[in-house]
Structure formats: structure tokens, C-alpha cells
Short mmCIF file of C-alpha atoms in Angstrom, two decimals:
data_model
loop_
_atom_site.label_atom_id
_atom_site.label_comp_id
_atom_site.label_asym_id
_atom_site.label_seq_id
_atom_site.Cartn_x
_atom_site.Cartn_y
_atom_site.Cartn_z
CA LYS A 23 132.91 113.01 118.10
CA VAL A 24 136.50 114.08 118.79
CA LEU A 25 137.60 110.45 119.13
CA ILE A 26 136.05 109.65 115.76
CA ASP A 27 137.73 112.58 114.03
CA VAL A 28 141.24 111.69 115.25
CA PRO A 29 143.16 109.51 112.76
CA TYR A 30 143.02 105.94 114.10
CA SER A 31 146.80 105.51 113.81
CA ASP A 32 147.41 108.51 116.11
CA LEU A 33 144.78 107.33 118.57
CA ALA A 34 146.17 103.79 118.56
CA GLU A 35 149.63 105.13 119.34
CA GLU A 36 148.31 107.40 122.12
CA LEU A 37 146.25 104.64 123.78
CA ALA A 38 148.86 101.96 123.16
CA GLN A 39 146.31 99.78 121.36
CA SER A 40 146.31 98.09 117.98
CA GLN A 41 144.99 100.03 115.01
CA THR A 42 142.36 97.34 114.46
CA LYS A 43 140.94 97.81 117.97
CA ILE A 44 140.89 101.56 117.50
CA GLN A 45 139.07 101.22 114.16
CA VAL A 46 136.45 99.00 115.85
CA LEU A 47 136.19 101.56 118.69
CA GLN A 48 135.73 104.46 116.24
CA ASP A 49 133.14 102.48 114.23
CA THR A 50 131.23 101.71 117.41
CA LEU A 51 131.33 105.35 118.49
CA GLN A 52 130.07 106.43 115.06
CA GLN A 53 127.19 103.94 115.29
CA VAL A 54 126.25 105.31 118.72
CA LEU A 55 126.28 108.87 117.37
CA ASP A 56 124.19 107.82 114.36
CA ARG A 57 121.67 106.06 116.60
CA ARG A 58 121.41 109.11 118.87
CA GLU A 59 120.79 111.34 115.85
CA GLU A 60 118.09 108.98 114.57
CA GLU A 61 116.47 108.97 118.00
CA ARG A 62 116.60 112.77 118.13
CA GLN A 63 114.97 113.01 114.71
CA SER A 64 112.34 110.46 115.71
CA ARG A 65 111.54 112.44 118.85
CA GLN A 66 111.21 115.64 116.81
CA LEU A 67 108.90 113.95 114.34
CA LEU A 68 106.83 112.48 117.15
CA GLU A 69 106.60 115.88 118.83
CA LEU A 70 105.42 117.42 115.56
CA TYR A 71 102.88 114.65 115.17
CA LEU A 72 101.60 115.13 118.72
CA GLU A 73 101.43 118.88 118.20
CA ALA A 74 99.45 118.34 115.00
CA LEU A 75 97.08 116.03 116.88
CA LYS A 76 96.59 118.67 119.60
CA ASN A 77 95.90 121.31 116.96
CA GLU A 78 93.44 119.04 115.20
CA ASP A 79 91.76 118.22 118.52
CA SER A 80 91.42 121.90 119.37
CA ILE A 81 89.98 122.61 115.94
CA LEU A 82 87.56 119.70 116.32
CA SER A 83 86.50 120.89 119.78
CA LYS A 84 85.88 124.39 118.39
CA VAL A 85 83.81 122.88 115.59
CA ALA A 86 81.92 120.74 118.11
CA GLU A 87 81.22 123.82 120.25
CA SER A 88 79.93 125.75 117.28
CA GLU A 89 77.72 122.82 116.31
CA THR A 90 76.05 122.87 119.73
CA VAL A 91 74.36 126.11 118.64
CA PRO A 92 70.73 125.30 117.89
CA ARG A 93 70.60 124.13 114.28
CA LYS A 94 67.03 125.43 113.68
CA GLU A 95 68.25 129.00 113.28
CA MET A 96 70.96 127.90 110.89
CA ASP A 97 68.57 125.68 108.95
CA GLU A 98 66.23 128.59 108.36
CA VAL A 99 69.09 130.64 106.95
CA ASP A 100 70.37 127.71 104.91
CA THR A 101 67.07 127.22 103.12
CA CYS A 102 67.09 130.75 101.76
CA ALA A 103 68.34 131.36 98.27
CA SER A 104 71.61 133.18 97.84
CA PRO A 105 71.45 136.92 97.08
CA ALA A 106 72.12 136.23 93.41
CA GLY A 107 68.98 134.11 93.29
CA THR A 108 70.78 130.77 92.84
CA SER A 109 71.85 128.36 95.50
CA ALA A 110 74.84 126.13 94.89
CA LYS A 111 74.31 122.50 95.86
CA THR A 112 77.45 121.08 97.45
CA ALA A 113 78.28 118.38 99.96
CA LEU A 114 80.29 120.95 101.90
CA ASN A 115 78.80 122.48 105.02
CA ASP A 116 78.73 126.21 105.72
CA GLN A 117 81.72 126.05 108.07
CA ILE A 118 83.93 124.49 105.40
CA LEU A 119 82.76 126.98 102.80
CA ALA A 120 83.39 129.87 105.21
CA ALA A 121 86.92 128.60 105.91
CA LEU A 122 87.57 128.24 102.17
CA LYS A 123 86.43 131.80 101.51
CA GLU A 124 87.98 133.59 104.49
CA LYS A 125 91.31 131.88 105.17
CA PRO A 126 94.43 132.74 103.15
CA ALA A 127 95.51 129.06 103.18
CA PRO A 128 92.32 127.12 103.97
CA GLU A 129 93.92 123.75 103.25
CA LEU A 130 95.97 124.20 106.42
CA CYS A 131 92.89 124.94 108.54
CA LEU A 132 90.77 121.99 107.48
CA ASP A 133 91.01 118.48 108.85
CA SER A 134 91.76 115.60 106.53
CA GLU A 135 88.11 114.55 106.13
CA ASP A 136 87.15 118.08 105.06
CA LEU A 137 90.06 118.14 102.60
CA GLU A 138 88.74 114.91 101.08
CA LEU A 139 85.27 116.44 100.77
CA VAL A 140 86.71 119.47 98.95
CA LEU A 141 88.61 117.16 96.58
CA LYS A 142 85.51 115.06 95.83
CA GLU A 143 83.42 118.15 95.11
CA ASP A 144 82.78 119.03 91.48
CA THR A 145 85.00 121.97 90.55
CA GLU A 146 82.18 123.93 88.94
CA ALA A 147 79.86 123.43 91.91
CA LEU A 148 82.66 124.48 94.26
CA ALA A 149 83.36 127.59 92.19
CA LEU A 150 79.67 128.45 92.17
CA ALA A 151 79.29 127.91 95.92
CA LEU A 152 82.31 130.11 96.64
CA ARG A 153 81.47 132.60 93.88
CA TRP A 154 84.92 132.11 92.40
CA ASP A 155 86.06 131.38 88.88
CA LYS A 156 86.76 127.77 87.95
CA HIS A 157 90.56 128.23 87.86
CA LYS A 158 90.66 129.53 91.43
CA ALA A 159 88.53 126.58 92.58
CA GLU A 160 90.86 124.16 90.75
CA ALA A 161 93.88 125.77 92.42
CA LEU A 162 92.19 125.35 95.80
CA GLN A 163 91.50 121.68 95.12
CA GLN A 164 95.14 121.17 94.08
CA ALA A 165 96.35 122.83 97.29
CA CYS A 166 94.01 120.59 99.30
CA ASP A 167 95.31 117.54 97.44
CA GLN A 168 98.93 118.51 98.16
CA GLU A 169 98.20 119.08 101.86
CA LEU A 170 96.39 115.76 102.14
CA SER A 171 99.32 114.00 100.44
CA LYS A 172 101.76 115.70 102.79
CA ARG A 173 99.78 114.59 105.84
CA LEU A 174 99.61 111.02 104.53
CA GLN A 175 103.36 111.03 103.96
CA GLN A 176 103.95 112.26 107.52
CA VAL A 177 101.81 109.45 108.93
CA GLN A 178 103.61 106.89 106.78
CA THR A 179 106.97 108.26 107.95
CA LEU A 180 105.85 107.97 111.56
CA HIS A 181 104.75 104.36 111.01
CA SER A 182 108.07 103.63 109.33
CA LEU A 183 109.96 105.14 112.26
CA ARG A 184 107.91 103.09 114.70
CA SER A 185 108.59 99.85 112.86
CA THR A 186 112.29 100.70 112.56
CA SER A 187 112.41 101.47 116.26
CA LYS A 188 110.71 98.15 117.09
CA VAL A 189 113.22 96.26 114.93
CA LYS A 190 116.16 97.97 116.62
CA LYS A 191 114.78 97.14 120.08
CA THR A 192 114.53 93.46 119.21
CA LEU A 193 118.12 93.28 117.92
CA PRO A 194 120.65 91.93 120.43
#
């Protein structure tokens, strides 16, 4: 970095080289620094991606563990009407509904498939199932949409970095 910051005329004089050679040297050094920074950023993004995968795997394993509980008991409870006397028909399971009700930012706790289910759900049915007003249910669906978009963008960025990395490896 110091060699890049020094004016090329001073460096050329100090090394007894032509200014052209020093400019080429400084350009090459800058390219190396740029490549190292790109690699560092790629590693960070990959580490974030791997961490997200681990978190998703741990969440999925917790869900799988909770699903190993005998479903008969849960089915009996599920068939009962809600205390208000109406039962909301949704495609969302009880675990998703519980996460939506209890978590301060449920869109961060759900996996991508569950986010898609929340988005596909009718807003009024979702509001009824959660016992919320329609505006709060709409806001939840918007937050889920934003989180899903963010995750998709991260995956696309990772794919882009991979393809860029492959291209750089094939260059002479």
C-alpha cells in the first residue's frame, strides 16, 4: 500500500528505474490489493451464508424434533373450535402461527418455505387466524416479502461471486 501511495516519479528515482516501469509496478500492486479485498469480501459472504445454513439447519432440526411428538394429541386439539367459536382456515400450521404471534420479528425466524406460505395466505384469513387486524397482517406479509427478497438477493450475490471467482481462476 505504501509503494502505491508514493508518487511514481519519486519511486522511480529511488529505485533507479524508469517511470513507466514504476507505473506498471504500482498498477500491478493495486490489482493485487483489489483482488485480495475481493477475496476477503467473498470469504465474509461465504461465511455468512454458511452461518445462515447452520442456523436454518438447527431450526429445521428443532422443528423435526417437535414433529416427532405424537400427532394424535395435537390433532385432537386442532379439531376443537377456537375460544371465540370460530376457527380460521389457513394453510399455515400451528408452529408457523405460533411463531408469527410470539416473535417480535417472525420473518427472521421462519425458513423461506414458511415465508412463502405466509405470503400466499389470504390477508383476511391470516388476520383472523392470528386474531389481528387486517393492517397488522398486511404489515407482517410485507415484512415476510422483504425478508424473502433479501434472502434471494444474498443467494444471487453468492452465485455471482462464485461465477466471478471461476472466471478469474481460468484467466492466465
